[in-house]
Short mmCIF file of C-alpha atoms (C1' of nucleotides) in Angstrom, two decimals:
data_model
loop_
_atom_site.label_atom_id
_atom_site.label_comp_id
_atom_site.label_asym_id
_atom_site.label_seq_id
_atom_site.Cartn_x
_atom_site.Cartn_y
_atom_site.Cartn_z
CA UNK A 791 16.41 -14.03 0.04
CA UNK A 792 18.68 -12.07 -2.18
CA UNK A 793 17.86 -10.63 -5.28
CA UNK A 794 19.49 -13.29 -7.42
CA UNK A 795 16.83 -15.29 -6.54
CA UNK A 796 13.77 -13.07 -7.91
CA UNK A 797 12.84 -13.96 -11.45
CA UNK A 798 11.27 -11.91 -14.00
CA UNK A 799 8.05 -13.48 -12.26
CA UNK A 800 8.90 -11.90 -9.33
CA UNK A 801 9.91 -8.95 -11.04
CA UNK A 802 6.29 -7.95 -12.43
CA UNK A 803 4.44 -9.53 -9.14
CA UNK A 804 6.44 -6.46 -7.07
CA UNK A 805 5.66 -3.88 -9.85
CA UNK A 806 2.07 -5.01 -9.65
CA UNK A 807 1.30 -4.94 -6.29
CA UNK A 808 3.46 -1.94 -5.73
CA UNK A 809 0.85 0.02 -8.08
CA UNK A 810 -2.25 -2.01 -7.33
CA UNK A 811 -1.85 -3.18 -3.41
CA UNK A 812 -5.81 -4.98 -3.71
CA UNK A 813 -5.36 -6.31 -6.54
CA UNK A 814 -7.26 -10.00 -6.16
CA UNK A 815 -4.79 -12.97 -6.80
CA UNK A 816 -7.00 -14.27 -9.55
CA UNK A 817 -6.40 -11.29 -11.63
CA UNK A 818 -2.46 -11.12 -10.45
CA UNK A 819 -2.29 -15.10 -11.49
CA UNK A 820 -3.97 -13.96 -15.65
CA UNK A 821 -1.33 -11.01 -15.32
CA UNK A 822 1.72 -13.19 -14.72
CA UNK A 823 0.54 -16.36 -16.50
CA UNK A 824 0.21 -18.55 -13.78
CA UNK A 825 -2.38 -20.47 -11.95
CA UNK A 826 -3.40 -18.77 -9.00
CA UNK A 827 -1.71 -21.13 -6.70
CA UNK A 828 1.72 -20.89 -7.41
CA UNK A 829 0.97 -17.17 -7.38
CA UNK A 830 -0.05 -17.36 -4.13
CA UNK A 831 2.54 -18.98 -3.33
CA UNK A 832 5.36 -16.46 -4.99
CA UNK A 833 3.42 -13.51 -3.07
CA UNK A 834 3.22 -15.24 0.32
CA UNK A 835 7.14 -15.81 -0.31
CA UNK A 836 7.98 -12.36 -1.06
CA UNK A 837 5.69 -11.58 2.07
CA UNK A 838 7.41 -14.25 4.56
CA UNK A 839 11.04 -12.48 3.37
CA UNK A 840 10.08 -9.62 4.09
CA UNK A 841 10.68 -8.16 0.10
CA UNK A 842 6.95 -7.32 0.58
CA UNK A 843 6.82 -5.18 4.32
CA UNK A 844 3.16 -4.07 4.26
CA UNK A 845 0.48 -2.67 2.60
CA UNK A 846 -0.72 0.92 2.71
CA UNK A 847 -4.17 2.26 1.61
CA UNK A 848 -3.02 5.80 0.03
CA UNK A 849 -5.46 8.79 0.98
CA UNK A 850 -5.68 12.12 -0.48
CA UNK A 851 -4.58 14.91 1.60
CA UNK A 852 -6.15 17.90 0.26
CA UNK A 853 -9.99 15.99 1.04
CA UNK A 854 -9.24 15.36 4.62
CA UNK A 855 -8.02 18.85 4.77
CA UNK A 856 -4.74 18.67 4.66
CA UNK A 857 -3.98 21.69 2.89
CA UNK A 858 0.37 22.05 3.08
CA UNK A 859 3.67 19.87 2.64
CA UNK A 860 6.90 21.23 3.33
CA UNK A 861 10.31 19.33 3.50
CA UNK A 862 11.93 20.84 6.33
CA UNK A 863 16.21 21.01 6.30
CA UNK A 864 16.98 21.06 10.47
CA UNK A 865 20.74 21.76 11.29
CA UNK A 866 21.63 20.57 14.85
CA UNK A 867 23.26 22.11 17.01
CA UNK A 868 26.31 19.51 17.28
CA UNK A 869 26.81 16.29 15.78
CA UNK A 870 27.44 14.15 18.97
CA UNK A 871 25.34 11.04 19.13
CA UNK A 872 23.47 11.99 22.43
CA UNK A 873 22.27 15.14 20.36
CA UNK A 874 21.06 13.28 17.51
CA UNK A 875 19.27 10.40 19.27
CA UNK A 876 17.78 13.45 21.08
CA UNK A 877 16.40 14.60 18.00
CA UNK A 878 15.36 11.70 16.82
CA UNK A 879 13.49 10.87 19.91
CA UNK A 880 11.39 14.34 19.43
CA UNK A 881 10.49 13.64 16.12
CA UNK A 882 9.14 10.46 16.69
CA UNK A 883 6.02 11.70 18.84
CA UNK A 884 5.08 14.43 16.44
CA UNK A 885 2.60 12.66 14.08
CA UNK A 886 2.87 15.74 11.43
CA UNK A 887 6.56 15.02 10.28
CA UNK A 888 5.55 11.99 8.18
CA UNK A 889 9.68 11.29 7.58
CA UNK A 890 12.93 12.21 8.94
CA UNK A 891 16.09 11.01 7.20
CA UNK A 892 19.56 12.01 8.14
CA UNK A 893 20.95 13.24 5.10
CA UNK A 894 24.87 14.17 3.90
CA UNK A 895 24.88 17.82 2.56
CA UNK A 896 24.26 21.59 3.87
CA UNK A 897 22.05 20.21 6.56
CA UNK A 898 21.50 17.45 9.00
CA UNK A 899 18.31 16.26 8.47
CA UNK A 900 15.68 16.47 6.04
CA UNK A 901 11.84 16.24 7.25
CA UNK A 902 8.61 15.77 5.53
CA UNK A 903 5.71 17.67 7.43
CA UNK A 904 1.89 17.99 6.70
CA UNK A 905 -0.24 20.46 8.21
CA UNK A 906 -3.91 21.75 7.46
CA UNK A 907 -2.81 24.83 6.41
CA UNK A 908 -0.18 27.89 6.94
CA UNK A 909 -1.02 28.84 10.05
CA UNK A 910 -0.95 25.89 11.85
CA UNK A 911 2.28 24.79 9.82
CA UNK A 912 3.67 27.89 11.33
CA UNK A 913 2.93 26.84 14.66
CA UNK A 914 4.25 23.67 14.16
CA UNK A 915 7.45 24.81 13.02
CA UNK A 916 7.67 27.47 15.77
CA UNK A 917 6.19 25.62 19.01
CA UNK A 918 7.67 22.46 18.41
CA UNK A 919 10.42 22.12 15.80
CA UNK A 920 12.14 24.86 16.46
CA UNK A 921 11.66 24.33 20.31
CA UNK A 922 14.03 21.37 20.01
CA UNK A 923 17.08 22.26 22.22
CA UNK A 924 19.56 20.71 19.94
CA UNK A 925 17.64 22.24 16.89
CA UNK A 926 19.96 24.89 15.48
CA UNK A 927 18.22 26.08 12.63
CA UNK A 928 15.44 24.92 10.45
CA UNK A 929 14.26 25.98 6.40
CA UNK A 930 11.22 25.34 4.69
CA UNK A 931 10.47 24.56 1.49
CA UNK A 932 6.59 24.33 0.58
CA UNK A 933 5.65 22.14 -1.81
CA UNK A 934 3.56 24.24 -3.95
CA UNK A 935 3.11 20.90 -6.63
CA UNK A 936 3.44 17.49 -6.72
CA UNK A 937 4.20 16.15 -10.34
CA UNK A 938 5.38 12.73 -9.72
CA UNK A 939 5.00 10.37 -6.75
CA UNK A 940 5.46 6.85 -7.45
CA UNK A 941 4.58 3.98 -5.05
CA UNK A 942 6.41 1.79 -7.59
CA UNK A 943 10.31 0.86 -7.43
CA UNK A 944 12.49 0.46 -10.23
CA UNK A 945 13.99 -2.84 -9.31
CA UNK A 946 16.85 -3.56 -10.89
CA UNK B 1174 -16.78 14.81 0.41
CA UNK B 1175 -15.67 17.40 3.04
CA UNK B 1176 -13.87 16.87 5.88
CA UNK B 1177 -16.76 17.59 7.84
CA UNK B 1178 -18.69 14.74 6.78
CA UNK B 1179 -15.90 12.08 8.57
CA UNK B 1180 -17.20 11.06 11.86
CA UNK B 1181 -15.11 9.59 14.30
CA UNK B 1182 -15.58 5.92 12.77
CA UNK B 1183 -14.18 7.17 9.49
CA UNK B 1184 -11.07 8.90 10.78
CA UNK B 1185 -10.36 5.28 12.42
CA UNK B 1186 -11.01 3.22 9.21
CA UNK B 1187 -8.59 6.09 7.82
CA UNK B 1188 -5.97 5.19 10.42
CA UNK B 1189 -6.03 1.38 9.90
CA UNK B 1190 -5.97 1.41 6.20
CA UNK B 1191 -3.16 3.49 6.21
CA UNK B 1192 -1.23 1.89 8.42
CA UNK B 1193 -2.78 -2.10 7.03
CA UNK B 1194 -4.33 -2.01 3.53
CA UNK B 1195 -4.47 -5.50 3.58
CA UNK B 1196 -6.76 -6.11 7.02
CA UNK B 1197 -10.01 -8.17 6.13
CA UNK B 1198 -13.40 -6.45 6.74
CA UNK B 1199 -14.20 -8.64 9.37
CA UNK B 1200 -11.22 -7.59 11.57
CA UNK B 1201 -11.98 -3.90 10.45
CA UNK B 1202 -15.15 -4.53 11.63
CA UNK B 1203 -14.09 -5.69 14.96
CA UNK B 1204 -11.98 -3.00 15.18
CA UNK B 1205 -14.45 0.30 14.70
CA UNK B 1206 -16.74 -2.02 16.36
CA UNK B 1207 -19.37 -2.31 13.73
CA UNK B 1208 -20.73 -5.39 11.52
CA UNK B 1209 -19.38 -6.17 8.11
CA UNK B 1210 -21.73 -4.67 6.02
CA UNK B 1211 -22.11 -0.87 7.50
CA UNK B 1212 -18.05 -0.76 7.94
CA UNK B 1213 -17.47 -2.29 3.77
CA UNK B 1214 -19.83 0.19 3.10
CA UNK B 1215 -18.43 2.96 4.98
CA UNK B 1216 -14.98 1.67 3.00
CA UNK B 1217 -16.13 1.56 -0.23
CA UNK B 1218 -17.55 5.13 -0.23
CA UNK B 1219 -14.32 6.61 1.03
CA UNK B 1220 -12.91 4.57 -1.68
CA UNK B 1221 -15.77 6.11 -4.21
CA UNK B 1222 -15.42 9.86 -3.13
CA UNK B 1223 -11.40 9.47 -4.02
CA UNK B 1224 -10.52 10.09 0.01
CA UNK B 1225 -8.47 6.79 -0.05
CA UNK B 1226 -6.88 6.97 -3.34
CA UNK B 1227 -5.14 3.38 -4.19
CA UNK B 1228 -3.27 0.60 -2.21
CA UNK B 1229 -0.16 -0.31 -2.40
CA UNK B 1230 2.59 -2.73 -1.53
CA UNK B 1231 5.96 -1.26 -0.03
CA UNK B 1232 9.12 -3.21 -0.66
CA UNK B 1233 11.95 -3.33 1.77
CA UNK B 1234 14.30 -1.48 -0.68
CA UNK B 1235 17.47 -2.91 0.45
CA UNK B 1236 16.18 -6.26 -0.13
CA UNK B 1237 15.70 -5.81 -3.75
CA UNK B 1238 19.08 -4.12 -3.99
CA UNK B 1239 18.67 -0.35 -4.11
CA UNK B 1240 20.76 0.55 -2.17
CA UNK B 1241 20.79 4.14 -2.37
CA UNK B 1242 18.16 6.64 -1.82
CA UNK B 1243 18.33 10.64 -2.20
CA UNK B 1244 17.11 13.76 -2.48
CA UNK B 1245 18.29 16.37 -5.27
CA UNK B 1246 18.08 20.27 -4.87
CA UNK B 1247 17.63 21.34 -8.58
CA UNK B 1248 17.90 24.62 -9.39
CA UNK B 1249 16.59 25.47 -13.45
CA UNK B 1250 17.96 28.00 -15.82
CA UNK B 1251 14.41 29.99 -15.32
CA UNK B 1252 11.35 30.27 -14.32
CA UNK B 1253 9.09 30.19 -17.64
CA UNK B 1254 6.36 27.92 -18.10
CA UNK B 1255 7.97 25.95 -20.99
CA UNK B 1256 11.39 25.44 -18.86
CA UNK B 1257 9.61 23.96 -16.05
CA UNK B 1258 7.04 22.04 -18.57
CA UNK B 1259 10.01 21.04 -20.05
CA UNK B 1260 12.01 19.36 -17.06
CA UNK B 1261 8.61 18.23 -15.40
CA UNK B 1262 7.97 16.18 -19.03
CA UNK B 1263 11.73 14.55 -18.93
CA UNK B 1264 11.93 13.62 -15.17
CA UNK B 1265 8.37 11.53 -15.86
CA UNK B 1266 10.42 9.28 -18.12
CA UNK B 1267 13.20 8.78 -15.31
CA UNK B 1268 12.17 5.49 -13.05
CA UNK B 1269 14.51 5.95 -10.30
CA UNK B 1270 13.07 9.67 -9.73
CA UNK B 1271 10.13 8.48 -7.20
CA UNK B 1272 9.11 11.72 -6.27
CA UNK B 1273 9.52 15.16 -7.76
CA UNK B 1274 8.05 18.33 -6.22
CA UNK B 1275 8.18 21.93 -6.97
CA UNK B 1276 9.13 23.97 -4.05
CA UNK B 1277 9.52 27.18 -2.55
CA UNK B 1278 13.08 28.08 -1.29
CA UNK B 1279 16.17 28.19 -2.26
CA UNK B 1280 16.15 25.67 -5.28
CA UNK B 1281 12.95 25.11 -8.17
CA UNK B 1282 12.47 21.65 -7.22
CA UNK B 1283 13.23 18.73 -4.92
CA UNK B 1284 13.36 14.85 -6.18
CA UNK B 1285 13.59 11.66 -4.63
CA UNK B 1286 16.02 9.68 -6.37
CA UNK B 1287 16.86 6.04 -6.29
CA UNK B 1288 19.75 3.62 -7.36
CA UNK B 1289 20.88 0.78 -6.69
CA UNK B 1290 24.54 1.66 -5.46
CA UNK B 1291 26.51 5.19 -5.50
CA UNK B 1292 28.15 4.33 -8.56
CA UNK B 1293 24.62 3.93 -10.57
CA UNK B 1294 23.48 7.00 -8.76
CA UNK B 1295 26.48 9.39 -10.06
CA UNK B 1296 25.82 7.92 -13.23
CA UNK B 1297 22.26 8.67 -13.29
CA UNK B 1298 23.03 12.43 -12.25
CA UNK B 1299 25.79 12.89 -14.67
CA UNK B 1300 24.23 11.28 -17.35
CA UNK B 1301 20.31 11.88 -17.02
CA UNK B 1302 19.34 15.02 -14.99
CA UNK B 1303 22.45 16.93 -15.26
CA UNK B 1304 22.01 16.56 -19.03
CA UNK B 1305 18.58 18.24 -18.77
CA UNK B 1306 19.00 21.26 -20.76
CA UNK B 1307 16.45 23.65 -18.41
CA UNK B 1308 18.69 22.25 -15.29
CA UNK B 1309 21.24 24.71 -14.26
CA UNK B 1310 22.52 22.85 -10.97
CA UNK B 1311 21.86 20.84 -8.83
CA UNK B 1312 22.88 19.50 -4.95
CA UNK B 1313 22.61 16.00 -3.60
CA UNK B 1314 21.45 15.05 -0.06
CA UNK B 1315 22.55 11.47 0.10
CA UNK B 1316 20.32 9.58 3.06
CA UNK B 1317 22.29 7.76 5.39
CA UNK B 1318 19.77 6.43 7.74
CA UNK B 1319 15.71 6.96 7.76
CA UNK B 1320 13.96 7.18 11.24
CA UNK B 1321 10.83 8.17 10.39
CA UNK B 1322 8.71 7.11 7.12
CA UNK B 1323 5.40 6.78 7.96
CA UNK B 1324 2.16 6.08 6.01
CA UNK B 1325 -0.32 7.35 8.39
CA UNK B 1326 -1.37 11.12 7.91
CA UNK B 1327 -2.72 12.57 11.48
CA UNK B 1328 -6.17 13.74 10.28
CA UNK B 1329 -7.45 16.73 11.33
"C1'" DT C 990 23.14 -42.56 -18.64
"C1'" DC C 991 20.06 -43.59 -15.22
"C1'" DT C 992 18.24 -42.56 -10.98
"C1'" DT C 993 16.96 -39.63 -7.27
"C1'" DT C 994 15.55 -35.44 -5.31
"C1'" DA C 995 13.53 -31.20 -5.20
"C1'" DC C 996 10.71 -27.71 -7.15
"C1'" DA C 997 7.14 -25.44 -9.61
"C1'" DC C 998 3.01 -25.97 -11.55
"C1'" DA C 999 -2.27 -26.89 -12.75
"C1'" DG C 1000 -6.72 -28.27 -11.44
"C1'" DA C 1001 -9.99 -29.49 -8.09
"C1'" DA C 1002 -11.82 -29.26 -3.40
"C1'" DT C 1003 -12.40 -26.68 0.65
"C1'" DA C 1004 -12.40 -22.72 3.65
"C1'" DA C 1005 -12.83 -17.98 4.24
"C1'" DA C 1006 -14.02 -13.65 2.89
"C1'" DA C 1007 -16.58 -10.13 0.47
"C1'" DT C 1008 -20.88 -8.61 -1.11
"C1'" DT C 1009 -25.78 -8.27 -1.41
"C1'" DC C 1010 -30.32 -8.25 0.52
"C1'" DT C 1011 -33.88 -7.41 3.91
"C1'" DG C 1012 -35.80 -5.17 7.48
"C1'" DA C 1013 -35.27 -2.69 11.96
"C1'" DA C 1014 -33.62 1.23 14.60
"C1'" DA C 1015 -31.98 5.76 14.94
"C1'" DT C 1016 -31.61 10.52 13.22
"C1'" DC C 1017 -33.06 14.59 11.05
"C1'" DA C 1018 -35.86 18.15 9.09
"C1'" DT C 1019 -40.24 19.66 8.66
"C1'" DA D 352 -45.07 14.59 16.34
"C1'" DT D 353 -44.41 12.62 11.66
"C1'" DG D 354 -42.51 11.36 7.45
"C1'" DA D 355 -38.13 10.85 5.13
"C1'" DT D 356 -33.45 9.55 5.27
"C1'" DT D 357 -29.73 7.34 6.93
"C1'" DT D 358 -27.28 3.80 9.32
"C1'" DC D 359 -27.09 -0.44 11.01
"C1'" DA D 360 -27.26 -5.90 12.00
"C1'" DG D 361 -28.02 -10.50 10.54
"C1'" DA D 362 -28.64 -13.84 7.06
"C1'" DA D 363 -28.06 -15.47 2.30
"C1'" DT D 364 -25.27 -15.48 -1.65
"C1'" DT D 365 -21.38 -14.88 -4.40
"C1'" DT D 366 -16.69 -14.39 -4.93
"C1'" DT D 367 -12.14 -15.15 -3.50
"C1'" DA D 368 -8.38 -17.21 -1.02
"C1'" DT D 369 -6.30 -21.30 0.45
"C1'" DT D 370 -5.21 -26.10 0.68
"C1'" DC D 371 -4.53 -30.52 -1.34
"C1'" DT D 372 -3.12 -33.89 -4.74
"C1'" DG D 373 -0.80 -35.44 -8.51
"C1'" DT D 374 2.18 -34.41 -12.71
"C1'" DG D 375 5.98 -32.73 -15.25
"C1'" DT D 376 10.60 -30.78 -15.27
"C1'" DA D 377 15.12 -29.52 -14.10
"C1'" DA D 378 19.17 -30.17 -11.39
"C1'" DA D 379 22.41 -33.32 -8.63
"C1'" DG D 380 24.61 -37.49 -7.87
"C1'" DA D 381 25.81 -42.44 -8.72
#
DNA sequence: TCTTTACACAGAATAAAATTCTGAAATCAT
DNA sequence: ATGATTTCAGAATTTTATTCTGTGTAAAGA
């Protein structure tokens, strides 16, 4: 399904449920204009093409006590693929780094980590970041505030 | 509500939410083995003390044609209050900027920018941030490939 | 132009799920 | 121990999702 075939229908269902992912598909169907059939319908559609992936209940950090977010820049130590699937590999079993995307620019890749606070962030970075063999150098920046963080897409 | 006051049940409700917003009580039921009513009402509070926040649907990105994702390094022109008011009040207006944090480091703040091909991206940082007065520079990590992007926060 | 086909829709019927209610069991503090 | 509080299960009720049927409409072909 390519994006041709998404209507301005289509358009607000996505914006909706990318903002409100429990919304009921009563309310949806008065916010379109349809019947809550064929909105049922369009949503299982965008669902069964995968437009729609999944569905994430967002929680707050800070009240399950967890205090920091950094973003993380790691340079590698080469650029050979064995290295980075390497990496990779690592990164996937370490539930705190909550992304890792291989950038273009000054470093290799860019992380998002959570920790509860400081201290353990520290140890995080030092025990088990920077213990990654092909891990050349790593730098932090903490997120000291957050003043947007949209769920919701521009779709164009 | 602290931290202290999740059992073991609600740290696993907290896991399967994350990961599937969309998962009927029943099946959450099964899952933390309890019966529907103690495990809605066990949701339902975490959704009343603000610990799970809001649902949401993700979109596969690509599929909607946005092609490009990236973070931007921006460094501002100083440091007082009304500069940073300033730029934080402007990038609010910008769509494509997802996420904008203000971080320690070598730059003020970091964005997460998105476009739907290179060509709408250069003209979004030519035209939009770059023309922010308060911005004095600013350094583009394009991402080339994600690995990691995960919804699930490890709870302490 | 007329027909044919394929969609997209509304409204009603059905199935499934959420929600509420009641009372029992377990836990906790006194 | 005992009373108070909390947490739970099971059943009843309400709400919601889902399916079904028929109608109108737009596009494709004769």
């Amino acid at each position: 399904m390519a994006v041709g075939k998404l209507d301005q229908i289509d358009h607000k269902l996505l914006e909706i449920l990318q903002s409100n992912g429990k919304i009921t598909n009563a309310q949806l169907s008065k916010e379109i204009g349809l019947s809550p059939a064929p909105t049922l319908e369009r949503v299982k559609k965008l669902e069964n093409t995968g437009i729609i992936e999944s569905y994430h209940a967002q929680i707050d950090r800070e009240k399950v006590g967890l205090g920091v977010m950094t973003f993380v820049q790691v340079t590698l130590s080469g650029h050979r693929k064995s290295i980075t699937e390497s990496f990779v590999k690592t990164i996937e079993a370490v539930p705190e780094i909550i992304e890792c995307h291989h950038v273009t620019g000054s470093c290799d890749f860019l992380l998002k980590v959570i920790a509860k606070d400081i201290a353990s962030y520290q140890t995080l970075i030092m025990e088990t970041i920077n213990e990654i063999e092909v891990v050349a150098s790593t730098q932090t920046m903490v997120i000291l505030s957050t003043f947007k963080n949209t769920k919701v897409l521009p779709i164009p």
